[in-house]
Short mmCIF file of C-alpha atoms in Angstrom, two decimals:
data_model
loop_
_atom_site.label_atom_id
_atom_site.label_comp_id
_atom_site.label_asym_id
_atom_site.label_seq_id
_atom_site.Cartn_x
_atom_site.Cartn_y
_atom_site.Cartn_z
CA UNK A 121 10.21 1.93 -38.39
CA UNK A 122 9.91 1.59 -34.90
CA UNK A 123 12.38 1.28 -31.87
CA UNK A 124 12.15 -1.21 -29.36
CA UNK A 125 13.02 1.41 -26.25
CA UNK A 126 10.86 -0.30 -23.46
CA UNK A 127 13.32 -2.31 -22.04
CA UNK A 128 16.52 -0.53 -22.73
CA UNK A 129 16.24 2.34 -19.91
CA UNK A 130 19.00 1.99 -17.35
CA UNK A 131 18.84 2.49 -13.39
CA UNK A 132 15.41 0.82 -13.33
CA UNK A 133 16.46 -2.44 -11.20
CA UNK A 134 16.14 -1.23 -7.35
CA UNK A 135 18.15 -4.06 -6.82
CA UNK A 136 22.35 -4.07 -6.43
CA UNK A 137 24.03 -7.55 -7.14
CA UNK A 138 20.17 -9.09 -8.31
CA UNK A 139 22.84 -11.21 -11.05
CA UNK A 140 25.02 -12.76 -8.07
CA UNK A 141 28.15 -11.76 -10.08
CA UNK A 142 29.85 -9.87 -7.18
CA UNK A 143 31.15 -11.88 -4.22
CA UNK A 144 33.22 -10.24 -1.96
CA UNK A 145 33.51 -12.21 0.86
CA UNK A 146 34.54 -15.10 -0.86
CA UNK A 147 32.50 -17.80 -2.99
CA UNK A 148 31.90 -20.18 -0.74
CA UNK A 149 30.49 -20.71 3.53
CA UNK A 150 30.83 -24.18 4.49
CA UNK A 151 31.89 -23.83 8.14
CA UNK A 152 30.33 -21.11 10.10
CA UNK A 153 27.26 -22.14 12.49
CA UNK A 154 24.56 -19.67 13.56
CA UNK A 155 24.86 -17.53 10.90
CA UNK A 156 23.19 -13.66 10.73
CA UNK A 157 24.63 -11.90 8.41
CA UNK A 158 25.96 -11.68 4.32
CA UNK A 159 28.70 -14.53 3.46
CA UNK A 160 28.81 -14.71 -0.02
CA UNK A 161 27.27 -13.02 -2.75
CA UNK A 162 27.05 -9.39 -1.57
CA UNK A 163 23.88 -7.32 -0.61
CA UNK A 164 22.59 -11.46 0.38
CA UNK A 165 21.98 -11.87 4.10
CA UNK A 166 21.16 -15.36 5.44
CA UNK A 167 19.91 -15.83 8.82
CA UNK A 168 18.86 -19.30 10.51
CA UNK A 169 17.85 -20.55 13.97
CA UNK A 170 17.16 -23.97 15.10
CA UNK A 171 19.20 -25.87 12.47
CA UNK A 172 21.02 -29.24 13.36
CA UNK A 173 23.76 -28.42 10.82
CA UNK A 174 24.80 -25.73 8.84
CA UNK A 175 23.99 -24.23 6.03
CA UNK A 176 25.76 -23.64 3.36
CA UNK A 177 25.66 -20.99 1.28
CA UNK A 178 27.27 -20.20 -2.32
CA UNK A 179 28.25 -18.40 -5.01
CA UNK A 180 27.01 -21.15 -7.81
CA UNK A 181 28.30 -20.88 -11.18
CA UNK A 182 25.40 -22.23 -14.02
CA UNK A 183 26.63 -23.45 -17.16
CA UNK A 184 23.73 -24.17 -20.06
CA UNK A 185 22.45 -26.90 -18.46
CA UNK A 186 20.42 -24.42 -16.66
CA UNK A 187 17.38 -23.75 -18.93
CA UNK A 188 15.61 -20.46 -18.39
CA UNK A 189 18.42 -17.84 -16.74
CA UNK A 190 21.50 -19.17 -18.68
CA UNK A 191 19.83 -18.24 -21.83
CA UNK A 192 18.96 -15.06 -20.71
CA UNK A 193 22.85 -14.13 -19.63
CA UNK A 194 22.79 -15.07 -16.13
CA UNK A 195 26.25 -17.14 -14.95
CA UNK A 196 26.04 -16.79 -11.39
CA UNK A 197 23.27 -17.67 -9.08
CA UNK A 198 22.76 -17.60 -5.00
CA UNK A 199 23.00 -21.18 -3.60
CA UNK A 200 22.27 -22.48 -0.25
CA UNK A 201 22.17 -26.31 0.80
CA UNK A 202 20.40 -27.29 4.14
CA UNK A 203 22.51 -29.89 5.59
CA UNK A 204 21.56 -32.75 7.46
CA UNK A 205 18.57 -31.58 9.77
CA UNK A 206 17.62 -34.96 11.73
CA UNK A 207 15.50 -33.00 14.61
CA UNK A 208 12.99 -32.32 12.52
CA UNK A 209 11.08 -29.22 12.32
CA UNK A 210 10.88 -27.40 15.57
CA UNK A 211 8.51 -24.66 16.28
CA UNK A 212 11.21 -22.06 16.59
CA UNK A 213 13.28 -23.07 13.81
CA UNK A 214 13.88 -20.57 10.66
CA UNK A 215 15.47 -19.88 7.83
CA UNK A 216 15.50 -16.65 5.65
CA UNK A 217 17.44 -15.11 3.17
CA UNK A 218 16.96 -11.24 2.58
CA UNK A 219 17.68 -8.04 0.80
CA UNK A 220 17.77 -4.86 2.43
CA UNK A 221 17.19 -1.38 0.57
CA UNK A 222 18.71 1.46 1.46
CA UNK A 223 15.79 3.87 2.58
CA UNK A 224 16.46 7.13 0.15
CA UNK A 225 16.78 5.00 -2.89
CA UNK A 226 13.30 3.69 -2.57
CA UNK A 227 11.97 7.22 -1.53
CA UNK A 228 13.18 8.72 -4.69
CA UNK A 229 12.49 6.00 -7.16
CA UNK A 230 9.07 7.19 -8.52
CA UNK A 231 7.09 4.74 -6.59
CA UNK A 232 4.26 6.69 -5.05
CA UNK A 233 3.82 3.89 -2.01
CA UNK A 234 0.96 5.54 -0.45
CA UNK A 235 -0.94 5.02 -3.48
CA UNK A 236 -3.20 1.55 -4.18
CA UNK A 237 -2.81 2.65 -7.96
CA UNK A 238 1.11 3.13 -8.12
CA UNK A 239 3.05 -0.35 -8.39
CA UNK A 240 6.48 -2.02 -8.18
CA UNK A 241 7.18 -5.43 -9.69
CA UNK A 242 9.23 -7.73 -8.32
CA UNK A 243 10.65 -10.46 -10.66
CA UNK A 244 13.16 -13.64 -9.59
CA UNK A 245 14.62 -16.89 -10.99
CA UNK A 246 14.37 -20.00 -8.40
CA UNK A 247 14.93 -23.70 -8.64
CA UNK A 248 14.69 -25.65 -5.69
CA UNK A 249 15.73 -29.40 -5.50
CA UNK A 250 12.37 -30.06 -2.96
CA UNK A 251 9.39 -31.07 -5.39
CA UNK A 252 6.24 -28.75 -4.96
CA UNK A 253 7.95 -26.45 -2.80
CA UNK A 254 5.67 -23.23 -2.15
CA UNK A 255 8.17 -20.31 -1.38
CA UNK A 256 6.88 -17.64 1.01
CA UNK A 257 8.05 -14.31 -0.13
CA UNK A 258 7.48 -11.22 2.51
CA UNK A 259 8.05 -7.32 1.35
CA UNK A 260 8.38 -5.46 4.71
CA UNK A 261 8.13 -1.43 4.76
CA UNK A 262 10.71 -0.79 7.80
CA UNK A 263 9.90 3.14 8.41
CA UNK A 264 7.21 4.17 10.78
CA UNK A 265 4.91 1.43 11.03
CA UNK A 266 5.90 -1.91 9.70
CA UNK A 267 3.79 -3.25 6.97
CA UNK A 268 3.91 -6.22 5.47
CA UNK A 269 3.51 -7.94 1.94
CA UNK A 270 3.21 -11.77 1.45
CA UNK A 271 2.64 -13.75 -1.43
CA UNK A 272 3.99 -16.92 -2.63
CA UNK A 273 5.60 -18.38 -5.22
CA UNK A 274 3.57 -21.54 -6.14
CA UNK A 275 4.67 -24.97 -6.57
CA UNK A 276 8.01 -25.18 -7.72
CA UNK A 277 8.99 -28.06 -9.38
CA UNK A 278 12.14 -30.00 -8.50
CA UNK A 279 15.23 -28.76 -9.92
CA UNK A 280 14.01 -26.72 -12.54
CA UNK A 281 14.30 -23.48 -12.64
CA UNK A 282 10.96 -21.02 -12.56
CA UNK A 283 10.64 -17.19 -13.26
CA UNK A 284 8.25 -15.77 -10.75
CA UNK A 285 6.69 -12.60 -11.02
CA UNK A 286 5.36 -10.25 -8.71
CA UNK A 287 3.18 -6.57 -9.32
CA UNK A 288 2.47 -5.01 -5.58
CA UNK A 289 0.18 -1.90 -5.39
CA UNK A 290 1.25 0.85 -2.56
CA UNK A 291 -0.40 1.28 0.60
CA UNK A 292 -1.66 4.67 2.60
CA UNK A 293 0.21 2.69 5.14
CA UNK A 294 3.81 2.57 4.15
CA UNK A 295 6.04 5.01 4.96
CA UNK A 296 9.75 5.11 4.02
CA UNK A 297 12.06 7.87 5.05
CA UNK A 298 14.37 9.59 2.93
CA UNK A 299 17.86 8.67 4.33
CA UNK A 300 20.55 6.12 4.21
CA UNK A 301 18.83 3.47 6.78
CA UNK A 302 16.93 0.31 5.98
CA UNK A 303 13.25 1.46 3.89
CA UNK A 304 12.52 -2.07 2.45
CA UNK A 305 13.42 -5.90 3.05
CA UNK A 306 12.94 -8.74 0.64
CA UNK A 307 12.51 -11.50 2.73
CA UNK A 308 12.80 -15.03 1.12
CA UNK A 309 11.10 -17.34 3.87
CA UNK A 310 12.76 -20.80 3.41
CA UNK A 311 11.18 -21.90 6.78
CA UNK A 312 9.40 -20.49 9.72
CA UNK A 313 8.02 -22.45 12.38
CA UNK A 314 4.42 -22.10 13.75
CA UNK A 315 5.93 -19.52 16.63
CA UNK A 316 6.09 -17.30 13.17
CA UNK A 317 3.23 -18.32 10.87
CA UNK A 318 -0.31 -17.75 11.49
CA UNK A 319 -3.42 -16.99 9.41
CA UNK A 320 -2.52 -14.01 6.85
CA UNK A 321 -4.10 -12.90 3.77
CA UNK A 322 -1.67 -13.22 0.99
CA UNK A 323 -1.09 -10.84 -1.69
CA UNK A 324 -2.33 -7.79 0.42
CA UNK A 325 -0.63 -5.22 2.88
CA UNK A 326 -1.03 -5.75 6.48
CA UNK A 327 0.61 -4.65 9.65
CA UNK A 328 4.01 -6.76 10.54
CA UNK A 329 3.84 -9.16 13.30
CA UNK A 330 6.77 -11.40 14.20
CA UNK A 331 3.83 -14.21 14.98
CA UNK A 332 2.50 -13.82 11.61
CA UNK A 333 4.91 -13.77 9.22
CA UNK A 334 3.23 -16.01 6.58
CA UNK A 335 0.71 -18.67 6.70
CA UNK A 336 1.49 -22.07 8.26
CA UNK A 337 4.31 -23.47 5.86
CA UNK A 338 5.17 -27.00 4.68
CA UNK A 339 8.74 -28.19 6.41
CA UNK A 340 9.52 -30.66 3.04
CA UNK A 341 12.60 -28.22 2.48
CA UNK A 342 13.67 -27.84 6.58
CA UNK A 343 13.65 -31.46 7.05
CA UNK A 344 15.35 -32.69 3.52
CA UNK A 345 19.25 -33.57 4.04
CA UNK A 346 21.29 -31.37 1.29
CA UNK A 347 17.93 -29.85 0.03
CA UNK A 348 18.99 -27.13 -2.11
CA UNK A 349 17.67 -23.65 -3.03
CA UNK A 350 19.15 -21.86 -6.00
CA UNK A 351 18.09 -17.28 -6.65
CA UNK A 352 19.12 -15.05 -9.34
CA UNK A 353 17.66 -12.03 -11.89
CA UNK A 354 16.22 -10.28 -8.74
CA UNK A 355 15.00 -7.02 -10.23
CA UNK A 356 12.75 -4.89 -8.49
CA UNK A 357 10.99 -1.50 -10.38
CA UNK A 358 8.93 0.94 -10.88
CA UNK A 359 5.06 -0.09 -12.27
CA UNK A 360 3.18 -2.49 -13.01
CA UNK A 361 5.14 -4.60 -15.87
CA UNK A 362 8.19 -6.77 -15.18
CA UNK A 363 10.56 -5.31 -17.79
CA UNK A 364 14.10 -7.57 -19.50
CA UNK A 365 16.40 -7.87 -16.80
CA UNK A 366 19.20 -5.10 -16.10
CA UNK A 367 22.29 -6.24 -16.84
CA UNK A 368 24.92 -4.00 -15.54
CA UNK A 369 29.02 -4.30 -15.74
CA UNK A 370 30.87 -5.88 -13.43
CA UNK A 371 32.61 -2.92 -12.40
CA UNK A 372 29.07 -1.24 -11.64
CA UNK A 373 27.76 -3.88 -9.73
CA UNK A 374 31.09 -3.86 -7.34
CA UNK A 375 31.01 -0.04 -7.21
CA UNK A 376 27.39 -0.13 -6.34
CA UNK A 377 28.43 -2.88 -3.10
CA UNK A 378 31.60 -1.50 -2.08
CA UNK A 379 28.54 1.70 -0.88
CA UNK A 380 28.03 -1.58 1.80
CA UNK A 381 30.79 -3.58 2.09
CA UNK A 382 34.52 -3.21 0.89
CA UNK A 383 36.84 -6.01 0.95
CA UNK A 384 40.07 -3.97 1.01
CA UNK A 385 42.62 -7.27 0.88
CA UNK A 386 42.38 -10.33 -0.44
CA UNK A 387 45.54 -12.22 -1.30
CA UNK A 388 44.13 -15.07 -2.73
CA UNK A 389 43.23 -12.72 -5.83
CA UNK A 390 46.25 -12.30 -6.52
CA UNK A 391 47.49 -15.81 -8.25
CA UNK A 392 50.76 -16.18 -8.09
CA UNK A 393 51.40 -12.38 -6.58
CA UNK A 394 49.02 -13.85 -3.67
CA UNK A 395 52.09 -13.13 -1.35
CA UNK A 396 52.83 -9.29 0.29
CA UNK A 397 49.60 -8.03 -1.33
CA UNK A 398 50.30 -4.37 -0.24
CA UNK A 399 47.72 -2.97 2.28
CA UNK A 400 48.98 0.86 2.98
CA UNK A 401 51.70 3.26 3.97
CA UNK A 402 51.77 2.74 7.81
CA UNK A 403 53.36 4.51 10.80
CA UNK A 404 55.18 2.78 14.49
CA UNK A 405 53.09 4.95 17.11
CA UNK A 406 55.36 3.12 19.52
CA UNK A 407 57.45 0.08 19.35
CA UNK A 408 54.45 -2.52 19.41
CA UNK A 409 52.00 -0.42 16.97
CA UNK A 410 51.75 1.02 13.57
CA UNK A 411 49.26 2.67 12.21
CA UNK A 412 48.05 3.50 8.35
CA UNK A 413 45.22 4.95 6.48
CA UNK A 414 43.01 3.17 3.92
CA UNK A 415 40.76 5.46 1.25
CA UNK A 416 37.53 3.62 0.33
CA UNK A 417 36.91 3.42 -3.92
CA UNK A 418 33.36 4.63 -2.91
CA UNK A 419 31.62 6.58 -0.48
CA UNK A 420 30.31 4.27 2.14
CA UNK A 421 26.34 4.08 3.39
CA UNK A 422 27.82 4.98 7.39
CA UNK A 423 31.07 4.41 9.27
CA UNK A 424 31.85 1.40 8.62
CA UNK A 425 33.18 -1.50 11.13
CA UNK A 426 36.20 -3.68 10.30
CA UNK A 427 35.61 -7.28 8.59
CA UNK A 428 39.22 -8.98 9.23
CA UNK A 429 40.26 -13.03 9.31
CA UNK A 430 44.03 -12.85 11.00
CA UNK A 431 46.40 -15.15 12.48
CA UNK A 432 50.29 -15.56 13.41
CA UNK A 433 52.28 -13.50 10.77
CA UNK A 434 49.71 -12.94 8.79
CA UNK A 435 50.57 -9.50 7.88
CA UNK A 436 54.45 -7.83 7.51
CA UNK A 437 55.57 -4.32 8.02
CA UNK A 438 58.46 -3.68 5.53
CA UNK A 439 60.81 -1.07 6.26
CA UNK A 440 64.00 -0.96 4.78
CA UNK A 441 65.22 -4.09 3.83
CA UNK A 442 64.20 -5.48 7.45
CA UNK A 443 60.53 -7.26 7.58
CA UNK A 444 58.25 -6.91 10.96
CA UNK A 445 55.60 -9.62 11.02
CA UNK A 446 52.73 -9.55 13.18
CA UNK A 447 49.18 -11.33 14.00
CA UNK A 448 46.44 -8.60 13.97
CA UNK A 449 44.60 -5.64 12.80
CA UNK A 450 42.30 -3.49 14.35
CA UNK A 451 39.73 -0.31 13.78
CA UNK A 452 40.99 2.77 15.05
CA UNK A 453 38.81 5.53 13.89
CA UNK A 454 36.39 5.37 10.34
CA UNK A 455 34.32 7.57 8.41
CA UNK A 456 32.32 6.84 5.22
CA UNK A 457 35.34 7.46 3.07
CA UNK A 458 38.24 6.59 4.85
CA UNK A 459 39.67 4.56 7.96
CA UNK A 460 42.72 4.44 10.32
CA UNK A 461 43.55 0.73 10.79
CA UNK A 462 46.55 -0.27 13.92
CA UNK A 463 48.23 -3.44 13.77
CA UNK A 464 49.75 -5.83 16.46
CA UNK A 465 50.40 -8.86 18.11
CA UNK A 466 54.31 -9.21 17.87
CA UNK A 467 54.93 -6.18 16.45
CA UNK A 468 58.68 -4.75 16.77
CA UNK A 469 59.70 -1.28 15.49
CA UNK A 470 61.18 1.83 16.14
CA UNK A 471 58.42 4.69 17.01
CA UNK A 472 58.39 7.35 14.41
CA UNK A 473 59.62 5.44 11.65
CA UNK A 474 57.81 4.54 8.20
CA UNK A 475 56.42 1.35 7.25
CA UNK A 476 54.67 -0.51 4.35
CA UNK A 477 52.27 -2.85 5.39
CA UNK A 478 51.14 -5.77 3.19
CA UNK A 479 49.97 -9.19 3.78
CA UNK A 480 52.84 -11.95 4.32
CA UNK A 481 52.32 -15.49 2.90
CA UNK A 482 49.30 -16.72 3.96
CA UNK A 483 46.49 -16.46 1.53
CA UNK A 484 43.64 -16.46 4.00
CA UNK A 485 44.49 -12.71 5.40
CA UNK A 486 41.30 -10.70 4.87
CA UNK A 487 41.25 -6.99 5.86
CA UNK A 488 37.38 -5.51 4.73
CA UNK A 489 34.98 -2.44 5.65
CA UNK A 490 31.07 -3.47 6.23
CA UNK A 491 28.41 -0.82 6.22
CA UNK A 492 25.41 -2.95 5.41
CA UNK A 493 22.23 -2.58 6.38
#
């Protein structure tokens, strides 16, 4: 009798949110131009320059028509759509999506990334609706030195979905730090232009240069209306064999991203409770502000900055049986566990007093902490 214990060791996936099943900041970006940042599926950060139209990105939801990850339990997937791009391909223009690791996590994984005999394996699912599309992928060592890692993914072929594998050796070159800052990107290069491509040597490390990113790239995907790339099962670990992917709980995954980004309110949650989703215990400094104290469900990477989408009466401070509505909130002081928030814009109260503060009836209220990377 033996025991199949291989692929049954937990903590080995690197990677937080590689299934796409957490989404914080909603599931869907259809509107916002110029983009740098994460907009949907957390620990995902999209970034574009150059583009005649935006680009979308998604939280996509597969169903069993998608052969290869559906089988293999995935039911959520990364999704961005390119728009209409009529300029063409300019020598400037980009597009990237990327994951950031935290520094320390990388340090202390086992990895010995000085060593040309110690590996990490990187392992993805990716279906792109542009026929023989050749996907650039870049590893970038942030500490010290930047070194770089390119390989690529080969042909893909249109909408179908392909598992890609990846073993990388270490190099005497790489250094990564042992703190809470960026130690490693993941950098999915959708499109560079030639001011970022050059001659490289793929599959081998090198030192970064913004000119030379990757080699000189096909722009089939930049210059396709609505061409569409789809990511999930992003695993990264120790050695030299891809393992099963990690699939961890729900409530894992979100514990593991609220460490970078906490979405504190969101009324439209809340179904048919959407309506005075309470926020805190709050406090009128004076007669036109109250303050209140929020407690994060996990210990945050740094002090965190405030994420908020407000508007008129968007928010109410109840005291009593007498509601106060008002506009906006703001960041008055924040540490990696906690926050004092302030709220205004038509506020009316009596200083001293107690409040509760909860959202009023609009849905789109969003008060959120964001440490990322």
């Amino acid at each position: 009798c033996t025991a199949k214990i291989t692929n049954n060791l937990s903590n080995r996936n690197l990677i937080i949110n590689g299934a796409c099943n957490v989404a914080q900041r909603g599931t869907s970006e259809t509107s916002v131009s110029g983009v740098q940042g994460y907009t949907t599926c957390d620990r995902w950060r999209i970034s574009w320059g150059g583009a005649d139209n935006i680009i979308e990105t998604h939280q996509e939801q597969l169903s069993s028509s998608d052969t290869g990850p559906w089988a293999k339990g995935f039911r959520n997937a990364y999704k961005i759509v390119n728009g209409d791009q009529t300029g063409g391909a300019g020598t400037a223009d980009y597009l990237q999506i990327q994951y950031n690791m935290e520094a320390q996590d990388l340090a202390s994984s086992g990895w010995d990334y000085t060593s040309a005999s110690s590996y990490i394996t990187l392992s993805f699912w990716v279906k792109s609706s542009v026929n023989s599309f050749d996907l650039p992928v870049e590893l970038l060592s942030i500490d010290g030195t930047k070194q770089s890692y390119t390989f690529q993914t080969g042909a893909l072929s249109a909408n179908t979905w392909t598992k890609v594998t990846k073993t990388i050796p270490g190099n005497s070159n790489i250094q990564i730090d042992n703190n809470n800052g960026k130690g490693l990107a993941i950098v999915f290069q959708v499109f560079i232009g030639t001011d970022y491509t050059g001659t490289i040597t793929n599959n081998a490390w090198r030192a970064q240069a913004d000119a030379t990113q990757a080699n000189d790239m096909s722009s089939a995907f930049w210059t396709t209306n609505d061409a569409t790339l789809h990511l999930t099962g992003l695993q990264l670990e120790v050695g030299d064999v891809a393992t099963d992917f990690e699939h961890r709980s729900y409530g894992d995954e979100l514990a593991r991203c609220q460490r970078y980004f906490y979405m504190h309110l969101n009324p439209s949650e809340g179904g048919p409770s959407a309506n005075y989703t309470p926020i805190c215990t709050a406090y009128y400094d004076n007669t036109t502000t109250a303050y209140g104290i929020i407690n994060f469900p996990v210990t945050m990477n740094h002090y965190p900055d405030l994420y908020k989408v407000v508007g008129t009466d968007y928010f109410d401070l109840r005291t009593g049986s007498t509601s106060d509505t008002c506009d906006t909130v703001d960041l008055n002081r924040s540490s990696p566990t906690s926050a004092t928030i302030y709220f205004t814009g038509n506020v009316s109260g009596t200083a001293g007093n107690g409040t509760m503060m909860r959202s009023h009836t609009n849905s789109a209220a969003r008060i959120g902490f964001d440490a990322g990377l």
